[in-house]
Amino acid sequence: MTNIGIRPAVVDDIPAIVAMLADDALGASRESPDDLAPYLAAYERLQSDPNQFLVVAVRGDMVVGTLQLTVIPGLSRRGSTRSIIEGVRVHGSERGQGLGQQLIEWAVEESRRQDCQLVQLTSDAARPDAHRFYERLGFVGSHIGFKLQL
Amino acid sequence: MTNIGIRPAVVDDIPAIVAMLADDALGASRESPDDLAPYLAAYERLQSDPNQFLVVAVRGDMVVGTLQLTVIPGLSRRGSTRSIIEGVRVHGSERGQGLGQQLIEWAVEESRRQDCQLVQLTSDAARPDAHRFYERLGFVGSHIGFKLQL
């Protein structure tokens, strides 16, 4: 089996990323893989923001995972910079083989390279397996994540 | 009593902001109000990032509140842009008078102006009063917030 690589996402990866976002219990109703226009516009916004790191994991030519890392400077905690991980997805054919861990480890390493002192993420309370996964990787579920839909 | 105004933070506001960050059960051990250098460096990083909105609430000449709003583009949810609220603080002399609500309402309105579809924040599980406050403002505590200290 070819090894996994992790690299910045390019525009040609968008269909594969959107397919992974939609192939998920919670994502299915939120995404529109048949209409890529809003995703391509969002990709342009990501590209123009130097604090955004959208990456894909690839095995050979196939996109098999993705996540988005955002670097956020701030005053709290003695001027700490933190990073936020969003949109973690692993292709159905790759689940349970350690790729999720590899993606999160990449994000943690990149956060160190970007001089972050803290890595954050929120996970839907309806995903207990994900919580155990993050705890195993050393994350502490100390907070409640609130959302307001506009 | 003079009315409250909310405006972008300027460098001269930093001592007052740091004093509020430190005047807090969880913040006391995390902040260093006697050494402003790391905060001033962080302020420069915030100023150079067009997706960062660090604001203060003022009553007359006095800084009485603060928060940081970050705008984050993304692919999930049909290319939604989300905003994240961090570092919400209200001066001890102003607590219980609606200023926290005014700050959050400002952040929600600014998020609309920035075309965000979602506003997010995390609140320490040790702050149940804060949770009731955010729920009253329409936020849904649907997620668990994980942190990893680097």
PDB file of C-alpha atoms in Angstrom:
ATOM      1  CA  MET A   1       0.000   0.000   0.000  1.00  0.00           C
ATOM      2  CA  THR A   2       1.303   3.503  -0.855  1.00  0.00           C
ATOM      3  CA  ASN A   3       2.182   5.740   2.076  1.00  0.00           C
ATOM      4  CA  ILE A   4       0.028   8.620   3.198  1.00  0.00           C
ATOM      5  CA  GLY A   5       1.178  12.177   2.471  1.00  0.00           C
ATOM      6  CA  ILE A   6      -0.259  15.390   3.875  1.00  0.00           C
ATOM      7  CA  ARG A   7      -0.061  18.533   1.717  1.00  0.00           C
ATOM      8  CA  PRO A   8      -1.848  21.891   1.196  1.00  0.00           C
ATOM      9  CA  ALA A   9      -5.153  21.469  -0.622  1.00  0.00           C
ATOM     10  CA  VAL A  10      -5.319  22.705  -4.214  1.00  0.00           C
ATOM     11  CA  VAL A  11      -8.448  23.736  -6.081  1.00  0.00           C
ATOM     12  CA  ASP A  12      -8.676  20.348  -7.848  1.00  0.00           C
ATOM     13  CA  ASP A  13      -9.053  18.686  -4.434  1.00  0.00           C
ATOM     14  CA  ILE A  14     -12.307  20.528  -3.668  1.00  0.00           C
ATOM     15  CA  PRO A  15     -14.712  17.891  -5.081  1.00  0.00           C
ATOM     16  CA  ALA A  16     -13.014  15.142  -3.048  1.00  0.00           C
ATOM     17  CA  ILE A  17     -13.010  17.270   0.118  1.00  0.00           C
ATOM     18  CA  VAL A  18     -16.686  18.152  -0.266  1.00  0.00           C
ATOM     19  CA  ALA A  19     -17.557  14.500  -0.860  1.00  0.00           C
ATOM     20  CA  MET A  20     -15.889  13.651   2.483  1.00  0.00           C
ATOM     21  CA  LEU A  21     -17.655  16.516   4.285  1.00  0.00           C
ATOM     22  CA  ALA A  22     -20.990  15.193   2.993  1.00  0.00           C
ATOM     23  CA  ASP A  23     -20.235  11.516   3.760  1.00  0.00           C
ATOM     24  CA  ASP A  24     -20.925  11.884   7.467  1.00  0.00           C
ATOM     25  CA  ALA A  25     -23.947  11.428   9.740  1.00  0.00           C
ATOM     26  CA  LEU A  26     -24.079  15.138  10.599  1.00  0.00           C
ATOM     27  CA  GLY A  27     -22.633  16.478   7.354  1.00  0.00           C
ATOM     28  CA  ALA A  28     -25.062  14.785   4.964  1.00  0.00           C
ATOM     29  CA  SER A  29     -27.821  17.372   5.525  1.00  0.00           C
ATOM     30  CA  ARG A  30     -25.467  20.361   5.637  1.00  0.00           C
ATOM     31  CA  GLU A  31     -23.496  19.964   2.417  1.00  0.00           C
ATOM     32  CA  SER A  32     -24.256  20.223  -1.320  1.00  0.00           C
ATOM     33  CA  PRO A  33     -21.683  18.150  -3.247  1.00  0.00           C
ATOM     34  CA  ASP A  34     -23.671  18.737  -6.463  1.00  0.00           C
ATOM     35  CA  ASP A  35     -23.151  22.498  -6.258  1.00  0.00           C
ATOM     36  CA  LEU A  36     -19.469  23.302  -5.751  1.00  0.00           C
ATOM     37  CA  ALA A  37     -19.734  27.078  -6.321  1.00  0.00           C
ATOM     38  CA  PRO A  38     -19.962  28.062  -2.613  1.00  0.00           C
ATOM     39  CA  TYR A  39     -17.020  25.784  -1.788  1.00  0.00           C
ATOM     40  CA  LEU A  40     -14.849  27.251  -4.553  1.00  0.00           C
ATOM     41  CA  ALA A  41     -15.617  30.770  -3.297  1.00  0.00           C
ATOM     42  CA  ALA A  42     -14.705  29.692   0.245  1.00  0.00           C
ATOM     43  CA  TYR A  43     -11.478  28.128  -1.050  1.00  0.00           C
ATOM     44  CA  GLU A  44     -10.489  31.514  -2.547  1.00  0.00           C
ATOM     45  CA  ARG A  45     -11.118  33.198   0.835  1.00  0.00           C
ATOM     46  CA  LEU A  46      -8.969  30.557   2.558  1.00  0.00           C
ATOM     47  CA  GLN A  47      -6.146  31.041   0.048  1.00  0.00           C
ATOM     48  CA  SER A  48      -6.046  34.794   0.691  1.00  0.00           C
ATOM     49  CA  ASP A  49      -5.684  34.356   4.480  1.00  0.00           C
ATOM     50  CA  PRO A  50      -2.121  33.509   5.588  1.00  0.00           C
ATOM     51  CA  ASN A  51      -3.402  32.130   8.910  1.00  0.00           C
ATOM     52  CA  GLN A  52      -5.383  29.383   7.198  1.00  0.00           C
ATOM     53  CA  PHE A  53      -3.962  25.932   6.459  1.00  0.00           C
ATOM     54  CA  LEU A  54      -6.340  23.662   4.553  1.00  0.00           C
ATOM     55  CA  VAL A  55      -4.655  20.325   3.938  1.00  0.00           C
ATOM     56  CA  VAL A  56      -5.453  16.974   2.410  1.00  0.00           C
ATOM     57  CA  ALA A  57      -4.087  13.540   3.137  1.00  0.00           C
ATOM     58  CA  VAL A  58      -3.392  11.595  -0.032  1.00  0.00           C
ATOM     59  CA  ARG A  59      -2.641   7.971  -0.745  1.00  0.00           C
ATOM     60  CA  GLY A  60      -1.123   7.902  -4.220  1.00  0.00           C
ATOM     61  CA  ASP A  61      -3.457  10.126  -6.295  1.00  0.00           C
ATOM     62  CA  MET A  62      -6.449   9.703  -4.001  1.00  0.00           C
ATOM     63  CA  VAL A  63      -7.550  12.311  -1.474  1.00  0.00           C
ATOM     64  CA  VAL A  64      -8.363  10.323   1.679  1.00  0.00           C
ATOM     65  CA  GLY A  65      -8.496  12.937   4.436  1.00  0.00           C
ATOM     66  CA  THR A  66      -8.690  16.639   5.194  1.00  0.00           C
ATOM     67  CA  LEU A  67      -8.609  19.219   7.947  1.00  0.00           C
ATOM     68  CA  GLN A  68      -8.437  22.972   8.342  1.00  0.00           C
ATOM     69  CA  LEU A  69      -6.056  24.632  10.784  1.00  0.00           C
ATOM     70  CA  THR A  70      -6.475  28.322  11.704  1.00  0.00           C
ATOM     71  CA  VAL A  71      -3.823  30.300  13.606  1.00  0.00           C
ATOM     72  CA  ILE A  72      -5.291  32.931  15.956  1.00  0.00           C
ATOM     73  CA  PRO A  73      -3.144  35.478  17.789  1.00  0.00           C
ATOM     74  CA  GLY A  74      -4.623  36.855  21.001  1.00  0.00           C
ATOM     75  CA  LEU A  75      -3.965  38.701  24.256  1.00  0.00           C
ATOM     76  CA  SER A  76      -5.160  36.077  26.786  1.00  0.00           C
ATOM     77  CA  ARG A  77      -2.660  33.748  28.468  1.00  0.00           C
ATOM     78  CA  ARG A  78       0.241  36.230  28.140  1.00  0.00           C
ATOM     79  CA  GLY A  79      -0.345  36.954  24.471  1.00  0.00           C
ATOM     80  CA  SER A  80      -0.682  33.315  23.449  1.00  0.00           C
ATOM     81  CA  THR A  81      -1.277  32.347  19.859  1.00  0.00           C
ATOM     82  CA  ARG A  82      -3.705  29.452  19.576  1.00  0.00           C
ATOM     83  CA  SER A  83      -4.730  27.266  16.663  1.00  0.00           C
ATOM     84  CA  ILE A  84      -8.130  25.830  15.906  1.00  0.00           C
ATOM     85  CA  ILE A  85      -8.733  22.564  14.070  1.00  0.00           C
ATOM     86  CA  GLU A  86     -11.959  22.327  12.047  1.00  0.00           C
ATOM     87  CA  GLY A  87     -13.417  20.060   9.394  1.00  0.00           C
ATOM     88  CA  VAL A  88     -11.506  16.869  10.147  1.00  0.00           C
ATOM     89  CA  ARG A  89     -12.625  14.103   7.786  1.00  0.00           C
ATOM     90  CA  VAL A  90     -11.281  10.676   6.844  1.00  0.00           C
ATOM     91  CA  HIS A  91     -12.453   8.844   3.728  1.00  0.00           C
ATOM     92  CA  GLY A  92     -14.738   5.863   4.424  1.00  0.00           C
ATOM     93  CA  SER A  93     -12.186   3.444   2.919  1.00  0.00           C
ATOM     94  CA  GLU A  94      -9.495   4.585   5.390  1.00  0.00           C
ATOM     95  CA  ARG A  95     -11.320   4.688   8.716  1.00  0.00           C
ATOM     96  CA  GLY A  96      -9.923   2.848  11.711  1.00  0.00           C
ATOM     97  CA  GLN A  97      -6.384   2.764  10.309  1.00  0.00           C
ATOM     98  CA  GLY A  98      -4.797   5.664  12.156  1.00  0.00           C
ATOM     99  CA  LEU A  99      -5.210   8.357   9.491  1.00  0.00           C
ATOM    100  CA  GLY A 100      -7.282  10.593  11.797  1.00  0.00           C
ATOM    101  CA  GLN A 101      -4.458  10.467  14.320  1.00  0.00           C
ATOM    102  CA  GLN A 102      -1.915  11.237  11.604  1.00  0.00           C
ATOM    103  CA  LEU A 103      -3.930  14.320  10.551  1.00  0.00           C
ATOM    104  CA  ILE A 104      -4.264  15.615  14.128  1.00  0.00           C
ATOM    105  CA  GLU A 105      -0.565  14.996  14.750  1.00  0.00           C
ATOM    106  CA  TRP A 106       0.219  16.998  11.621  1.00  0.00           C
ATOM    107  CA  ALA A 107      -1.977  19.840  12.925  1.00  0.00           C
ATOM    108  CA  VAL A 108      -0.266  19.792  16.321  1.00  0.00           C
ATOM    109  CA  GLU A 109       3.184  19.855  14.711  1.00  0.00           C
ATOM    110  CA  GLU A 110       2.201  22.680  12.357  1.00  0.00           C
ATOM    111  CA  SER A 111       0.808  24.585  15.368  1.00  0.00           C
ATOM    112  CA  ARG A 112       4.213  24.298  17.047  1.00  0.00           C
ATOM    113  CA  ARG A 113       5.910  25.541  13.868  1.00  0.00           C
ATOM    114  CA  GLN A 114       3.527  28.521  13.919  1.00  0.00           C
ATOM    115  CA  ASP A 115       4.514  29.270  17.555  1.00  0.00           C
ATOM    116  CA  CYS A 116       1.101  28.400  18.968  1.00  0.00           C
ATOM    117  CA  GLN A 117       0.878  27.638  22.689  1.00  0.00           C
ATOM    118  CA  LEU A 118      -2.550  25.999  22.543  1.00  0.00           C
ATOM    119  CA  VAL A 119      -4.458  23.839  20.048  1.00  0.00           C
ATOM    120  CA  GLN A 120      -8.258  23.865  20.263  1.00  0.00           C
ATOM    121  CA  LEU A 121     -11.141  22.089  18.604  1.00  0.00           C
ATOM    122  CA  THR A 122     -14.767  21.435  19.318  1.00  0.00           C
ATOM    123  CA  SER A 123     -16.519  18.154  18.700  1.00  0.00           C
ATOM    124  CA  ASP A 124     -20.274  17.615  18.542  1.00  0.00           C
ATOM    125  CA  ALA A 125     -21.591  16.130  21.797  1.00  0.00           C
ATOM    126  CA  ALA A 126     -23.218  13.484  19.555  1.00  0.00           C
ATOM    127  CA  ARG A 127     -19.794  12.031  18.627  1.00  0.00           C
ATOM    128  CA  PRO A 128     -18.573  10.122  21.734  1.00  0.00           C
ATOM    129  CA  ASP A 129     -16.095   8.081  19.687  1.00  0.00           C
ATOM    130  CA  ALA A 130     -14.443  11.304  18.541  1.00  0.00           C
ATOM    131  CA  HIS A 131     -14.155  12.465  22.166  1.00  0.00           C
ATOM    132  CA  ARG A 132     -12.307   9.330  23.219  1.00  0.00           C
ATOM    133  CA  PHE A 133     -10.083   9.752  20.169  1.00  0.00           C
ATOM    134  CA  TYR A 134      -9.096  13.334  21.107  1.00  0.00           C
ATOM    135  CA  GLU A 135      -8.565  12.402  24.757  1.00  0.00           C
ATOM    136  CA  ARG A 136      -6.227   9.613  23.679  1.00  0.00           C
ATOM    137  CA  LEU A 137      -4.208  12.224  21.765  1.00  0.00           C
ATOM    138  CA  GLY A 138      -3.826  14.328  24.925  1.00  0.00           C
ATOM    139  CA  PHE A 139      -6.640  16.848  24.426  1.00  0.00           C
ATOM    140  CA  VAL A 140      -8.652  17.829  27.513  1.00  0.00           C
ATOM    141  CA  GLY A 141     -12.409  18.309  27.065  1.00  0.00           C
ATOM    142  CA  SER A 142     -12.542  21.146  29.586  1.00  0.00           C
ATOM    143  CA  HIS A 143     -14.950  23.451  27.756  1.00  0.00           C
ATOM    144  CA  ILE A 144     -18.467  23.616  26.396  1.00  0.00           C
ATOM    145  CA  GLY A 145     -18.710  24.703  22.777  1.00  0.00           C
ATOM    146  CA  PHE A 146     -21.576  27.083  22.003  1.00  0.00           C
ATOM    147  CA  LYS A 147     -22.866  27.913  18.533  1.00  0.00           C
ATOM    148  CA  LEU A 148     -25.315  30.498  17.255  1.00  0.00           C
ATOM    149  CA  GLN A 149     -26.622  30.048  13.729  1.00  0.00           C
ATOM    150  CA  LEU A 150     -27.107  33.417  11.963  1.00  0.00           C
TER     151      LEU A 150
ATOM    152  CA  MET B   1     -24.054  57.793  34.036  1.00  0.00           C
ATOM    153  CA  THR B   2     -22.247  58.074  30.675  1.00  0.00           C
ATOM    154  CA  ASN B   3     -23.273  55.637  28.000  1.00  0.00           C
ATOM    155  CA  ILE B   4     -21.216  52.641  26.965  1.00  0.00           C
ATOM    156  CA  GLY B   5     -19.407  52.732  23.618  1.00  0.00           C
ATOM    157  CA  ILE B   6     -17.721  49.812  21.840  1.00  0.00           C
ATOM    158  CA  ARG B   7     -14.698  50.596  19.615  1.00  0.00           C
ATOM    159  CA  PRO B   8     -11.535  48.925  18.243  1.00  0.00           C
ATOM    160  CA  ALA B   9      -8.833  48.576  20.906  1.00  0.00           C
ATOM    161  CA  VAL B  10      -5.793  50.858  20.556  1.00  0.00           C
ATOM    162  CA  VAL B  11      -2.359  50.199  22.010  1.00  0.00           C
ATOM    163  CA  ASP B  12      -3.021  52.491  24.992  1.00  0.00           C
ATOM    164  CA  ASP B  13      -5.901  50.187  26.011  1.00  0.00           C
ATOM    165  CA  ILE B  14      -3.586  47.204  26.545  1.00  0.00           C
ATOM    166  CA  PRO B  15      -2.860  47.762  30.284  1.00  0.00           C
ATOM    167  CA  ALA B  16      -6.605  48.022  31.030  1.00  0.00           C
ATOM    168  CA  ILE B  17      -7.406  44.942  28.932  1.00  0.00           C
ATOM    169  CA  VAL B  18      -4.680  42.878  30.610  1.00  0.00           C
ATOM    170  CA  ALA B  19      -5.896  43.998  34.055  1.00  0.00           C
ATOM    171  CA  MET B  20      -9.362  42.645  33.175  1.00  0.00           C
ATOM    172  CA  LEU B  21      -7.928  39.365  31.822  1.00  0.00           C
ATOM    173  CA  ALA B  22      -6.055  38.911  35.117  1.00  0.00           C
ATOM    174  CA  ASP B  23      -8.993  39.917  37.347  1.00  0.00           C
ATOM    175  CA  ASP B  24     -10.742  36.576  36.968  1.00  0.00           C
ATOM    176  CA  ALA B  25     -10.782  33.294  38.894  1.00  0.00           C
ATOM    177  CA  LEU B  26      -9.205  31.367  36.002  1.00  0.00           C
ATOM    178  CA  GLY B  27      -7.180  34.257  34.553  1.00  0.00           C
ATOM    179  CA  ALA B  28      -5.291  35.227  37.727  1.00  0.00           C
ATOM    180  CA  SER B  29      -2.702  32.452  37.374  1.00  0.00           C
ATOM    181  CA  ARG B  30      -2.409  32.749  33.588  1.00  0.00           C
ATOM    182  CA  GLU B  31      -1.668  36.444  33.120  1.00  0.00           C
ATOM    183  CA  SER B  32       1.243  38.782  33.934  1.00  0.00           C
ATOM    184  CA  PRO B  33      -0.098  42.371  34.191  1.00  0.00           C
ATOM    185  CA  ASP B  34       3.325  43.539  35.435  1.00  0.00           C
ATOM    186  CA  ASP B  35       5.024  42.474  32.202  1.00  0.00           C
ATOM    187  CA  LEU B  36       3.162  43.907  29.199  1.00  0.00           C
ATOM    188  CA  ALA B  37       5.765  42.995  26.552  1.00  0.00           C
ATOM    189  CA  PRO B  38       4.118  39.712  25.416  1.00  0.00           C
ATOM    190  CA  TYR B  39       0.721  41.460  25.202  1.00  0.00           C
ATOM    191  CA  LEU B  40       2.113  44.322  23.111  1.00  0.00           C
ATOM    192  CA  ALA B  41       3.714  41.812  20.727  1.00  0.00           C
ATOM    193  CA  ALA B  42       0.383  39.963  20.473  1.00  0.00           C
ATOM    194  CA  TYR B  43      -1.420  43.257  19.832  1.00  0.00           C
ATOM    195  CA  GLU B  44       0.864  43.871  16.837  1.00  0.00           C
ATOM    196  CA  ARG B  45       0.031  40.417  15.463  1.00  0.00           C
ATOM    197  CA  LEU B  46      -3.696  41.131  15.897  1.00  0.00           C
ATOM    198  CA  GLN B  47      -3.381  44.491  14.118  1.00  0.00           C
ATOM    199  CA  SER B  48      -1.731  42.878  11.087  1.00  0.00           C
ATOM    200  CA  ASP B  49      -4.551  40.327  10.637  1.00  0.00           C
ATOM    201  CA  PRO B  50      -7.647  41.743   8.887  1.00  0.00           C
ATOM    202  CA  ASN B  51      -9.801  38.914  10.268  1.00  0.00           C
ATOM    203  CA  GLN B  52      -9.196  39.976  13.882  1.00  0.00           C
ATOM    204  CA  PHE B  53     -11.431  42.420  15.724  1.00  0.00           C
ATOM    205  CA  LEU B  54     -10.216  43.260  19.228  1.00  0.00           C
ATOM    206  CA  VAL B  55     -12.615  45.740  20.822  1.00  0.00           C
ATOM    207  CA  VAL B  56     -13.093  47.507  24.115  1.00  0.00           C
ATOM    208  CA  ALA B  57     -16.231  48.798  25.773  1.00  0.00           C
ATOM    209  CA  VAL B  58     -15.677  52.244  27.282  1.00  0.00           C
ATOM    210  CA  ARG B  59     -17.663  54.365  29.679  1.00  0.00           C
ATOM    211  CA  GLY B  60     -16.335  57.886  29.291  1.00  0.00           C
ATOM    212  CA  ASP B  61     -12.543  57.474  29.335  1.00  0.00           C
ATOM    213  CA  MET B  62     -12.607  54.185  31.212  1.00  0.00           C
ATOM    214  CA  VAL B  63     -12.128  50.781  29.549  1.00  0.00           C
ATOM    215  CA  VAL B  64     -14.795  48.545  31.123  1.00  0.00           C
ATOM    216  CA  GLY B  65     -14.986  45.538  28.813  1.00  0.00           C
ATOM    217  CA  THR B  66     -13.285  43.673  25.980  1.00  0.00           C
ATOM    218  CA  LEU B  67     -13.626  40.811  23.562  1.00  0.00           C
ATOM    219  CA  GLN B  68     -11.860  39.404  20.523  1.00  0.00           C
ATOM    220  CA  LEU B  69     -13.739  38.346  17.403  1.00  0.00           C
ATOM    221  CA  THR B  70     -12.027  36.238  14.705  1.00  0.00           C
ATOM    222  CA  VAL B  71     -13.541  35.655  11.264  1.00  0.00           C
ATOM    223  CA  ILE B  72     -12.754  32.207   9.841  1.00  0.00           C
ATOM    224  CA  PRO B  73     -13.646  31.187   6.283  1.00  0.00           C
ATOM    225  CA  GLY B  74     -14.096  27.473   5.698  1.00  0.00           C
ATOM    226  CA  LEU B  75     -15.431  24.757   3.410  1.00  0.00           C
ATOM    227  CA  SER B  76     -17.841  22.974   5.801  1.00  0.00           C
ATOM    228  CA  ARG B  77     -21.565  23.833   5.783  1.00  0.00           C
ATOM    229  CA  ARG B  78     -21.526  24.893   2.111  1.00  0.00           C
ATOM    230  CA  GLY B  79     -18.521  27.159   2.450  1.00  0.00           C
ATOM    231  CA  SER B  80     -19.728  28.913   5.584  1.00  0.00           C
ATOM    232  CA  THR B  81     -17.707  31.643   7.208  1.00  0.00           C
ATOM    233  CA  ARG B  82     -17.820  31.423  10.992  1.00  0.00           C
ATOM    234  CA  SER B  83     -16.687  33.762  13.717  1.00  0.00           C
ATOM    235  CA  ILE B  84     -15.164  32.896  17.060  1.00  0.00           C
ATOM    236  CA  ILE B  85     -15.517  34.980  20.203  1.00  0.00           C
ATOM    237  CA  GLU B  86     -12.633  34.813  22.708  1.00  0.00           C
ATOM    238  CA  GLY B  87     -11.443  36.739  25.732  1.00  0.00           C
ATOM    239  CA  VAL B  88     -14.749  38.237  26.874  1.00  0.00           C
ATOM    240  CA  ARG B  89     -14.196  40.282  30.040  1.00  0.00           C
ATOM    241  CA  VAL B  90     -16.264  42.849  31.941  1.00  0.00           C
ATOM    242  CA  HIS B  91     -14.679  45.171  34.517  1.00  0.00           C
ATOM    243  CA  GLY B  92     -15.535  44.290  38.153  1.00  0.00           C
ATOM    244  CA  SER B  93     -17.352  47.615  38.610  1.00  0.00           C
ATOM    245  CA  GLU B  94     -19.713  46.883  35.699  1.00  0.00           C
ATOM    246  CA  ARG B  95     -20.737  43.279  36.295  1.00  0.00           C
ATOM    247  CA  GLY B  96     -24.420  42.353  36.404  1.00  0.00           C
ATOM    248  CA  GLN B  97     -25.492  45.432  34.441  1.00  0.00           C
ATOM    249  CA  GLY B  98     -25.889  44.008  30.964  1.00  0.00           C
ATOM    250  CA  LEU B  99     -22.486  44.944  29.541  1.00  0.00           C
ATOM    251  CA  GLY B 100     -21.554  41.325  28.793  1.00  0.00           C
ATOM    252  CA  GLN B 101     -24.755  41.022  26.768  1.00  0.00           C
ATOM    253  CA  GLN B 102     -23.982  44.283  24.951  1.00  0.00           C
ATOM    254  CA  LEU B 103     -20.509  42.975  24.013  1.00  0.00           C
ATOM    255  CA  ILE B 104     -21.856  39.657  22.724  1.00  0.00           C
ATOM    256  CA  GLU B 105     -24.607  41.440  20.782  1.00  0.00           C
ATOM    257  CA  TRP B 106     -21.928  43.647  19.204  1.00  0.00           C
ATOM    258  CA  ALA B 107     -19.969  40.506  18.222  1.00  0.00           C
ATOM    259  CA  VAL B 108     -23.059  38.885  16.698  1.00  0.00           C
ATOM    260  CA  GLU B 109     -23.886  42.038  14.704  1.00  0.00           C
ATOM    261  CA  GLU B 110     -20.277  42.386  13.503  1.00  0.00           C
ATOM    262  CA  SER B 111     -20.360  38.697  12.480  1.00  0.00           C
ATOM    263  CA  ARG B 112     -23.419  39.436  10.337  1.00  0.00           C
ATOM    264  CA  ARG B 113     -21.640  42.430   8.761  1.00  0.00           C
ATOM    265  CA  GLN B 114     -18.720  40.093   7.983  1.00  0.00           C
ATOM    266  CA  ASP B 115     -21.124  37.630   6.277  1.00  0.00           C
ATOM    267  CA  CYS B 116     -20.654  34.905   8.877  1.00  0.00           C
ATOM    268  CA  GLN B 117     -23.277  32.173   9.057  1.00  0.00           C
ATOM    269  CA  LEU B 118     -22.263  30.899  12.475  1.00  0.00           C
ATOM    270  CA  VAL B 119     -20.868  32.400  15.688  1.00  0.00           C
ATOM    271  CA  GLN B 120     -18.924  30.094  18.019  1.00  0.00           C
ATOM    272  CA  LEU B 121     -17.324  30.309  21.419  1.00  0.00           C
ATOM    273  CA  THR B 122     -16.165  27.928  24.103  1.00  0.00           C
ATOM    274  CA  SER B 123     -16.666  28.465  27.796  1.00  0.00           C
ATOM    275  CA  ASP B 124     -14.839  26.643  30.579  1.00  0.00           C
ATOM    276  CA  ALA B 125     -17.009  23.887  32.082  1.00  0.00           C
ATOM    277  CA  ALA B 126     -16.185  25.512  35.459  1.00  0.00           C
ATOM    278  CA  ARG B 127     -18.276  28.604  34.549  1.00  0.00           C
ATOM    279  CA  PRO B 128     -21.949  27.516  34.817  1.00  0.00           C
ATOM    280  CA  ASP B 129     -23.156  31.135  35.106  1.00  0.00           C
ATOM    281  CA  ALA B 130     -21.521  31.911  31.776  1.00  0.00           C
ATOM    282  CA  HIS B 131     -23.301  28.941  30.195  1.00  0.00           C
ATOM    283  CA  ARG B 132     -26.725  30.174  31.287  1.00  0.00           C
ATOM    284  CA  PHE B 133     -25.773  33.610  29.991  1.00  0.00           C
ATOM    285  CA  TYR B 134     -24.883  32.312  26.501  1.00  0.00           C
ATOM    286  CA  GLU B 135     -27.990  30.117  26.364  1.00  0.00           C
ATOM    287  CA  ARG B 136     -30.155  33.140  27.180  1.00  0.00           C
ATOM    288  CA  LEU B 137     -28.570  34.897  24.198  1.00  0.00           C
ATOM    289  CA  GLY B 138     -29.571  32.039  21.886  1.00  0.00           C
ATOM    290  CA  PHE B 139     -26.342  30.031  21.792  1.00  0.00           C
ATOM    291  CA  VAL B 140     -26.629  26.239  21.858  1.00  0.00           C
ATOM    292  CA  GLY B 141     -24.062  24.311  23.913  1.00  0.00           C
ATOM    293  CA  SER B 142     -23.977  21.419  21.458  1.00  0.00           C
ATOM    294  CA  HIS B 143     -20.237  20.727  21.458  1.00  0.00           C
ATOM    295  CA  ILE B 144     -17.385  19.757  23.740  1.00  0.00           C
ATOM    296  CA  GLY B 145     -14.385  22.057  23.576  1.00  0.00           C
ATOM    297  CA  PHE B 146     -11.009  20.278  23.662  1.00  0.00           C
ATOM    298  CA  LYS B 147      -7.679  21.965  24.323  1.00  0.00           C
ATOM    299  CA  LEU B 148      -4.108  20.755  24.077  1.00  0.00           C
ATOM    300  CA  GLN B 149      -1.419  22.864  25.741  1.00  0.00           C
ATOM    301  CA  LEU B 150       1.811  22.873  23.724  1.00  0.00           C
TER     302      LEU B 150
END
